[in-house]
Short mmCIF file of N, CA, C and O in Angstrom, two decimals:
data_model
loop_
_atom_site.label_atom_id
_atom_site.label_comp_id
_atom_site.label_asym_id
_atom_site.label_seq_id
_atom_site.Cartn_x
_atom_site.Cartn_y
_atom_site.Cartn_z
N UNK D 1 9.52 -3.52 -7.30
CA UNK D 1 10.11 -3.46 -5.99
C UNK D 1 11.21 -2.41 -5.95
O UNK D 1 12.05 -2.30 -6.84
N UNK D 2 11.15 -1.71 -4.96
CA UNK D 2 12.60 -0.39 -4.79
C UNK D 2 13.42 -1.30 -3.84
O UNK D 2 13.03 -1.92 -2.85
N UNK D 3 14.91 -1.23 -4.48
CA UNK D 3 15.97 -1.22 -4.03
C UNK D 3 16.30 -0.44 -2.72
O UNK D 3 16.43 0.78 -2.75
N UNK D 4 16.41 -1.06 -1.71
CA UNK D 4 16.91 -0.27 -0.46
C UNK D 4 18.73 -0.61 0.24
O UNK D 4 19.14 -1.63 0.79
N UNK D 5 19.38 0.53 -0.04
CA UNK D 5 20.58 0.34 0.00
C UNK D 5 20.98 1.02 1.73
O UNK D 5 20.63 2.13 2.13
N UNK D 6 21.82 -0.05 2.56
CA UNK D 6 21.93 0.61 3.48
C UNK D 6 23.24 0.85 4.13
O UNK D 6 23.99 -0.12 4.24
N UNK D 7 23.62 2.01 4.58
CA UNK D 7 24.70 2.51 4.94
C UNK D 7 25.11 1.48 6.12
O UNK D 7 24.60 0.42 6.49
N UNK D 8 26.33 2.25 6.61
CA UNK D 8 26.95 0.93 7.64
C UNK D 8 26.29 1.37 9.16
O UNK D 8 26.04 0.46 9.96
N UNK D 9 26.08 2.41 9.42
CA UNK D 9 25.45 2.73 10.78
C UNK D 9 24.19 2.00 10.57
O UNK D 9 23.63 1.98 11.66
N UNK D 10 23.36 1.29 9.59
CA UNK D 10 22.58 0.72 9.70
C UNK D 10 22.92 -1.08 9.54
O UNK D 10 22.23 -1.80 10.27
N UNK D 11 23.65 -1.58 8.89
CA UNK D 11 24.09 -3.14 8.67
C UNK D 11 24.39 -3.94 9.87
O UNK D 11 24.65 -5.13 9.96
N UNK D 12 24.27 -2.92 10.89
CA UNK D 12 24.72 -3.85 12.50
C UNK D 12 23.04 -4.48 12.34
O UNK D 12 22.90 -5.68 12.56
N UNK D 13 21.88 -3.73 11.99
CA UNK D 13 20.62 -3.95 12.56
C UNK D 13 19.84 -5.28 10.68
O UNK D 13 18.84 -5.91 10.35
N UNK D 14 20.80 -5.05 10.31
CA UNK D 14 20.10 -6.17 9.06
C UNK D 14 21.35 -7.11 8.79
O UNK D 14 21.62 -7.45 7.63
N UNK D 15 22.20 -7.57 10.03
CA UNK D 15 23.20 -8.79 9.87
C UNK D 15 23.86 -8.70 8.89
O UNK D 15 24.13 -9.75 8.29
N UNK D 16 24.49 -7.10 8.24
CA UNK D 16 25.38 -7.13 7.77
C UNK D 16 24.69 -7.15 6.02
O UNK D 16 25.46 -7.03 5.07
N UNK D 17 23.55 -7.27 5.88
CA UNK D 17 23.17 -7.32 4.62
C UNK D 17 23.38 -5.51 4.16
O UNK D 17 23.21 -4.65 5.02
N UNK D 18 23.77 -5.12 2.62
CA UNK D 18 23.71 -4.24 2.37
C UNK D 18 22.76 -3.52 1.47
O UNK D 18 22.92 -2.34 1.17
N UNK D 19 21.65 -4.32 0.98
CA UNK D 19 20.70 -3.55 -0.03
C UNK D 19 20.19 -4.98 -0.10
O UNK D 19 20.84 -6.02 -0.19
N UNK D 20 18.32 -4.69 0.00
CA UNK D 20 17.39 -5.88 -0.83
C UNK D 20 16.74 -5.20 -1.46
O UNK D 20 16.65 -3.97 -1.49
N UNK D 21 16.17 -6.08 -2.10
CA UNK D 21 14.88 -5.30 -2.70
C UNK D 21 13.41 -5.85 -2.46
O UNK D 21 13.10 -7.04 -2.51
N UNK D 22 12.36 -4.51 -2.13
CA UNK D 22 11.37 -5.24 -1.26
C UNK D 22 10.32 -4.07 -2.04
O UNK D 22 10.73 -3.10 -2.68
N UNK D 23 8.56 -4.50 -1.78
CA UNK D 23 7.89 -3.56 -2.26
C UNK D 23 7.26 -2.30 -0.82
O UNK D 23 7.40 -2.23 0.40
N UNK D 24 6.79 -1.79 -1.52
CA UNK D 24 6.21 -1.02 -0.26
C UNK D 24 5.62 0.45 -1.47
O UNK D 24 6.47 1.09 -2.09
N UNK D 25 4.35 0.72 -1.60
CA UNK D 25 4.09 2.18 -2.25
C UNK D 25 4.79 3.17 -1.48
O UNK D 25 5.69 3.84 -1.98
N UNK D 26 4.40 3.29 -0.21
CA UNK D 26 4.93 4.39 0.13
C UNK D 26 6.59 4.13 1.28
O UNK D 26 7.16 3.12 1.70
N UNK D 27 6.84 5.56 1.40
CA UNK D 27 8.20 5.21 2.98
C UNK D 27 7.68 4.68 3.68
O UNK D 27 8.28 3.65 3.99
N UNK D 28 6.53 4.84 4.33
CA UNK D 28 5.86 4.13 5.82
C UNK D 28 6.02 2.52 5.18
O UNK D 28 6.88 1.66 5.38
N UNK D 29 5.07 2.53 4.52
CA UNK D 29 5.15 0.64 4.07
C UNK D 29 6.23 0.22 3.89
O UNK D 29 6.49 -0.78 4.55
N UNK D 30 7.12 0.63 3.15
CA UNK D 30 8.17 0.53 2.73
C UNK D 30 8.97 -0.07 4.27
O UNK D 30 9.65 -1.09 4.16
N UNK D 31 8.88 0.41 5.28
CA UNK D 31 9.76 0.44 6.27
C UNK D 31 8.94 -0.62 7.00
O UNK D 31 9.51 -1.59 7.51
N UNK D 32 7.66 -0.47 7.07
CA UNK D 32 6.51 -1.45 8.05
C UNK D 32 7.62 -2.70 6.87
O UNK D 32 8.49 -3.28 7.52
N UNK D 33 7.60 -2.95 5.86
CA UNK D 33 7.78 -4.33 5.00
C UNK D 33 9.59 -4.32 5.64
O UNK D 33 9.74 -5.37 6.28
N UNK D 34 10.60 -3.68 5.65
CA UNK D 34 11.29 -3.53 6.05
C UNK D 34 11.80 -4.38 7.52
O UNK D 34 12.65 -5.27 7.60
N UNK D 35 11.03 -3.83 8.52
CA UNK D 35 10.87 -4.24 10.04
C UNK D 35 10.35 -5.88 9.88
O UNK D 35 10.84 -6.69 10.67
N UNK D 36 9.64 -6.21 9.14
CA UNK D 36 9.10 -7.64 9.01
C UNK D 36 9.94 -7.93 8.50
O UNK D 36 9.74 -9.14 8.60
N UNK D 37 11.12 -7.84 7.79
CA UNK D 37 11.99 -8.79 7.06
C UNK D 37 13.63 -8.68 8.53
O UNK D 37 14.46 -9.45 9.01
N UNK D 38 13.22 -7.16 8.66
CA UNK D 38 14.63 -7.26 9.83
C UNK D 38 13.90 -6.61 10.91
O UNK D 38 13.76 -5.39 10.86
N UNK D 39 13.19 -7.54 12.27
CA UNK D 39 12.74 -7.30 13.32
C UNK D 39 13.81 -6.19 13.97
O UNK D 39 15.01 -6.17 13.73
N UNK D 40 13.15 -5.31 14.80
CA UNK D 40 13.33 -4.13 14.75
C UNK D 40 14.20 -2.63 14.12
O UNK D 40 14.39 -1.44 14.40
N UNK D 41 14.49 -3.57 13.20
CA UNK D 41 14.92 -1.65 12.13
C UNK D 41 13.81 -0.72 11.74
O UNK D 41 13.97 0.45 11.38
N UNK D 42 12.85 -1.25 11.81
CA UNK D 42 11.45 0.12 11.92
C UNK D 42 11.63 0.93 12.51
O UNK D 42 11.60 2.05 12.01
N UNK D 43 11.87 0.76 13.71
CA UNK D 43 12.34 1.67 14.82
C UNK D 43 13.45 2.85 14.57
O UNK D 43 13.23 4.03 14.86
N UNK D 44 14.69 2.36 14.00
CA UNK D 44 15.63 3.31 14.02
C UNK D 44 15.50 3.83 12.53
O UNK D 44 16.22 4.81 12.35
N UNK D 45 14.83 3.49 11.50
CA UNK D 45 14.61 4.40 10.32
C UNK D 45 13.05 5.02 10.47
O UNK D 45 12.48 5.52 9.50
N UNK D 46 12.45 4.94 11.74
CA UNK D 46 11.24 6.11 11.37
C UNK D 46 12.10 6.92 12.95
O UNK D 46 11.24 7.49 13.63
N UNK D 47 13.12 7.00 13.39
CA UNK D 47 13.72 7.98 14.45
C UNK D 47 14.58 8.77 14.08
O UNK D 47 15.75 8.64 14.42
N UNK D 48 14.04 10.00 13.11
CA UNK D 48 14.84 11.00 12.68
C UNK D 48 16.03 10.64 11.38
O UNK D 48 17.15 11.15 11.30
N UNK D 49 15.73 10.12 10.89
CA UNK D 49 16.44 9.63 9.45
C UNK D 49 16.02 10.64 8.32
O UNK D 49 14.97 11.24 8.52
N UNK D 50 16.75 10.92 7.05
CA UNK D 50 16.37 11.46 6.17
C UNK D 50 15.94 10.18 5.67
O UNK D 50 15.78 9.13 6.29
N UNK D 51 15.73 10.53 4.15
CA UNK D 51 14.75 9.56 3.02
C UNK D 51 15.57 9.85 1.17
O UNK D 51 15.28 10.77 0.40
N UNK D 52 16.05 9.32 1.05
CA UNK D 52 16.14 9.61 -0.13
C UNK D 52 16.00 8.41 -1.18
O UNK D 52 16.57 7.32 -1.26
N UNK D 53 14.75 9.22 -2.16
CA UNK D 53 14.56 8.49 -3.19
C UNK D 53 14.61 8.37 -4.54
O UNK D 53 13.68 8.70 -5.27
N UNK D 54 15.74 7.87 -4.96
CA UNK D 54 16.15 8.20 -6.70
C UNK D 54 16.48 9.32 -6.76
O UNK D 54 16.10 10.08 -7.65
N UNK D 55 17.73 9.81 -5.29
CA UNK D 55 18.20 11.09 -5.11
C UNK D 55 17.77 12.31 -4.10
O UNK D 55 18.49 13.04 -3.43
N UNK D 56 16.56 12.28 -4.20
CA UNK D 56 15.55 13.32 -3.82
C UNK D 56 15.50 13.00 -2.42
O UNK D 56 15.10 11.90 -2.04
N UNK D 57 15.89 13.95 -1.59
CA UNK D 57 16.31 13.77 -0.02
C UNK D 57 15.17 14.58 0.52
O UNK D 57 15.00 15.77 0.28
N UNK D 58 14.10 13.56 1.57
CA UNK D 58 13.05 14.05 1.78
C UNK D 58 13.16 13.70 3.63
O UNK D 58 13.42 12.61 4.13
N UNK D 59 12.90 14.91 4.32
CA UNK D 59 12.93 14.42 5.49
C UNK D 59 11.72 14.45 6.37
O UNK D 59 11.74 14.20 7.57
N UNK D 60 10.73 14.74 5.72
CA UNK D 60 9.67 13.86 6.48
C UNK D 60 9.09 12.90 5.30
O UNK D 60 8.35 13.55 4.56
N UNK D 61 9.17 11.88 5.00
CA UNK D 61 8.74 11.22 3.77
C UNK D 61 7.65 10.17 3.91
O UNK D 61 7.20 9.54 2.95
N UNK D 62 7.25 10.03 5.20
CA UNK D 62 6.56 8.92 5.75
C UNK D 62 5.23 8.59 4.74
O UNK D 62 4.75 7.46 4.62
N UNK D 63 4.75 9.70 4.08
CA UNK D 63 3.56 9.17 3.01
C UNK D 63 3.95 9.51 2.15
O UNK D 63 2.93 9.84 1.54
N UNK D 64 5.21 9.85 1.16
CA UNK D 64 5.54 9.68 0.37
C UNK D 64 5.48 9.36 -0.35
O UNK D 64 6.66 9.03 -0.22
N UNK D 65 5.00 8.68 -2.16
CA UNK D 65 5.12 7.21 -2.90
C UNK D 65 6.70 6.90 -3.16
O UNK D 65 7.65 7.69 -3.16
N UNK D 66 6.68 5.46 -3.39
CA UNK D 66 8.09 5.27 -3.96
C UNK D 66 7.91 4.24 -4.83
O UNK D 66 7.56 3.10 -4.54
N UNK D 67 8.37 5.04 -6.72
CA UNK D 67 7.85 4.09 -7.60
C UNK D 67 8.45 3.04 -7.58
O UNK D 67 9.33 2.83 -6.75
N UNK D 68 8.07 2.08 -8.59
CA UNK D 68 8.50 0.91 -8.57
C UNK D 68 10.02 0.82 -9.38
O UNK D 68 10.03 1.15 -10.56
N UNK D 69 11.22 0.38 -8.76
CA UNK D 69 12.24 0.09 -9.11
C UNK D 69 13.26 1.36 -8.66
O UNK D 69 14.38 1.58 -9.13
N UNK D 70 12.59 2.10 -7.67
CA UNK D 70 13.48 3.34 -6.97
C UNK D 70 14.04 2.84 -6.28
O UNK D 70 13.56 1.90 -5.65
N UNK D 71 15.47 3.32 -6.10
CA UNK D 71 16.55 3.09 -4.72
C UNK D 71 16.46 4.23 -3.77
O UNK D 71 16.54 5.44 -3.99
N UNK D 72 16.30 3.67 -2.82
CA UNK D 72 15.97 3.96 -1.39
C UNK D 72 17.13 4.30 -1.14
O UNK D 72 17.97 3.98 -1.97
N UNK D 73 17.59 5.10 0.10
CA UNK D 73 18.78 5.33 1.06
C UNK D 73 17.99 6.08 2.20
O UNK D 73 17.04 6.85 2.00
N UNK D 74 18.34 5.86 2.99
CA UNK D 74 17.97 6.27 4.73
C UNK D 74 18.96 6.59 4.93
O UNK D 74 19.88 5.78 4.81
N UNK D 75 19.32 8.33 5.45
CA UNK D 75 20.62 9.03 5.74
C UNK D 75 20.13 9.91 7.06
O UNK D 75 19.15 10.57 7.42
N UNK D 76 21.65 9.45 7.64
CA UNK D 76 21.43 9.70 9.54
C UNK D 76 21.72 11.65 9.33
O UNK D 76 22.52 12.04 8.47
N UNK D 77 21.09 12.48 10.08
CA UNK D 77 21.46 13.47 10.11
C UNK D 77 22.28 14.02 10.45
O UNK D 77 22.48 14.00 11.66
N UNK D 78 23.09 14.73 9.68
CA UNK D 78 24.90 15.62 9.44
C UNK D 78 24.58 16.51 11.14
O UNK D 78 23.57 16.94 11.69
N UNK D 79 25.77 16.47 11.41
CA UNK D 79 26.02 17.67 12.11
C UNK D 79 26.60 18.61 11.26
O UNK D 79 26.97 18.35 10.12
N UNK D 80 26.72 20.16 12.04
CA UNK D 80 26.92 21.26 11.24
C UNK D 80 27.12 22.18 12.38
O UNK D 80 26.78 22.14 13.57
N UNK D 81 27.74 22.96 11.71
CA UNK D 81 27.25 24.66 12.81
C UNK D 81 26.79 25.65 12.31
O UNK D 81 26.51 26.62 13.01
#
């Protein structure tokens, strides 16, 4: 199972929980298993979120794999100029 750790712009939408651990092969599943444990956060981590897994910051990651025992992070996109 990968560790999914979540920042605070996201803990309003999982009651304050900060990291479970859940299975999923890929980001998509990963997030479909996600949304079933916290009814609607699917939504706001497949709406323009980065992906990072065991570091590796992927921003379209949706078929991705994510091995077993990787930590997850979902990071909102920086502004810049």
């Amino acid at each position: 199972m990968a560790r999914v750790v979540f920042g605070s712009a996201l803990r309003r939408f999982t009651g304050g929980v900060e990291e479970v651990e859940i299975a999923g092969p890929t980001v998509g599943a990963l997030v479909n298993n996600l949304d079933e444990r916290f009814p609607g956060l699917g939504k706001h981590l497949s709406s323009g979120l980065a992906v990072a897994v065991d570091g590796e910051i992927m921003a379209d990651a949706w078929y991705e794999s994510v091995p077993e025992n990787a930590e997850v992070h979902f990071l909102p996109p920086i502004g810049g100029g």
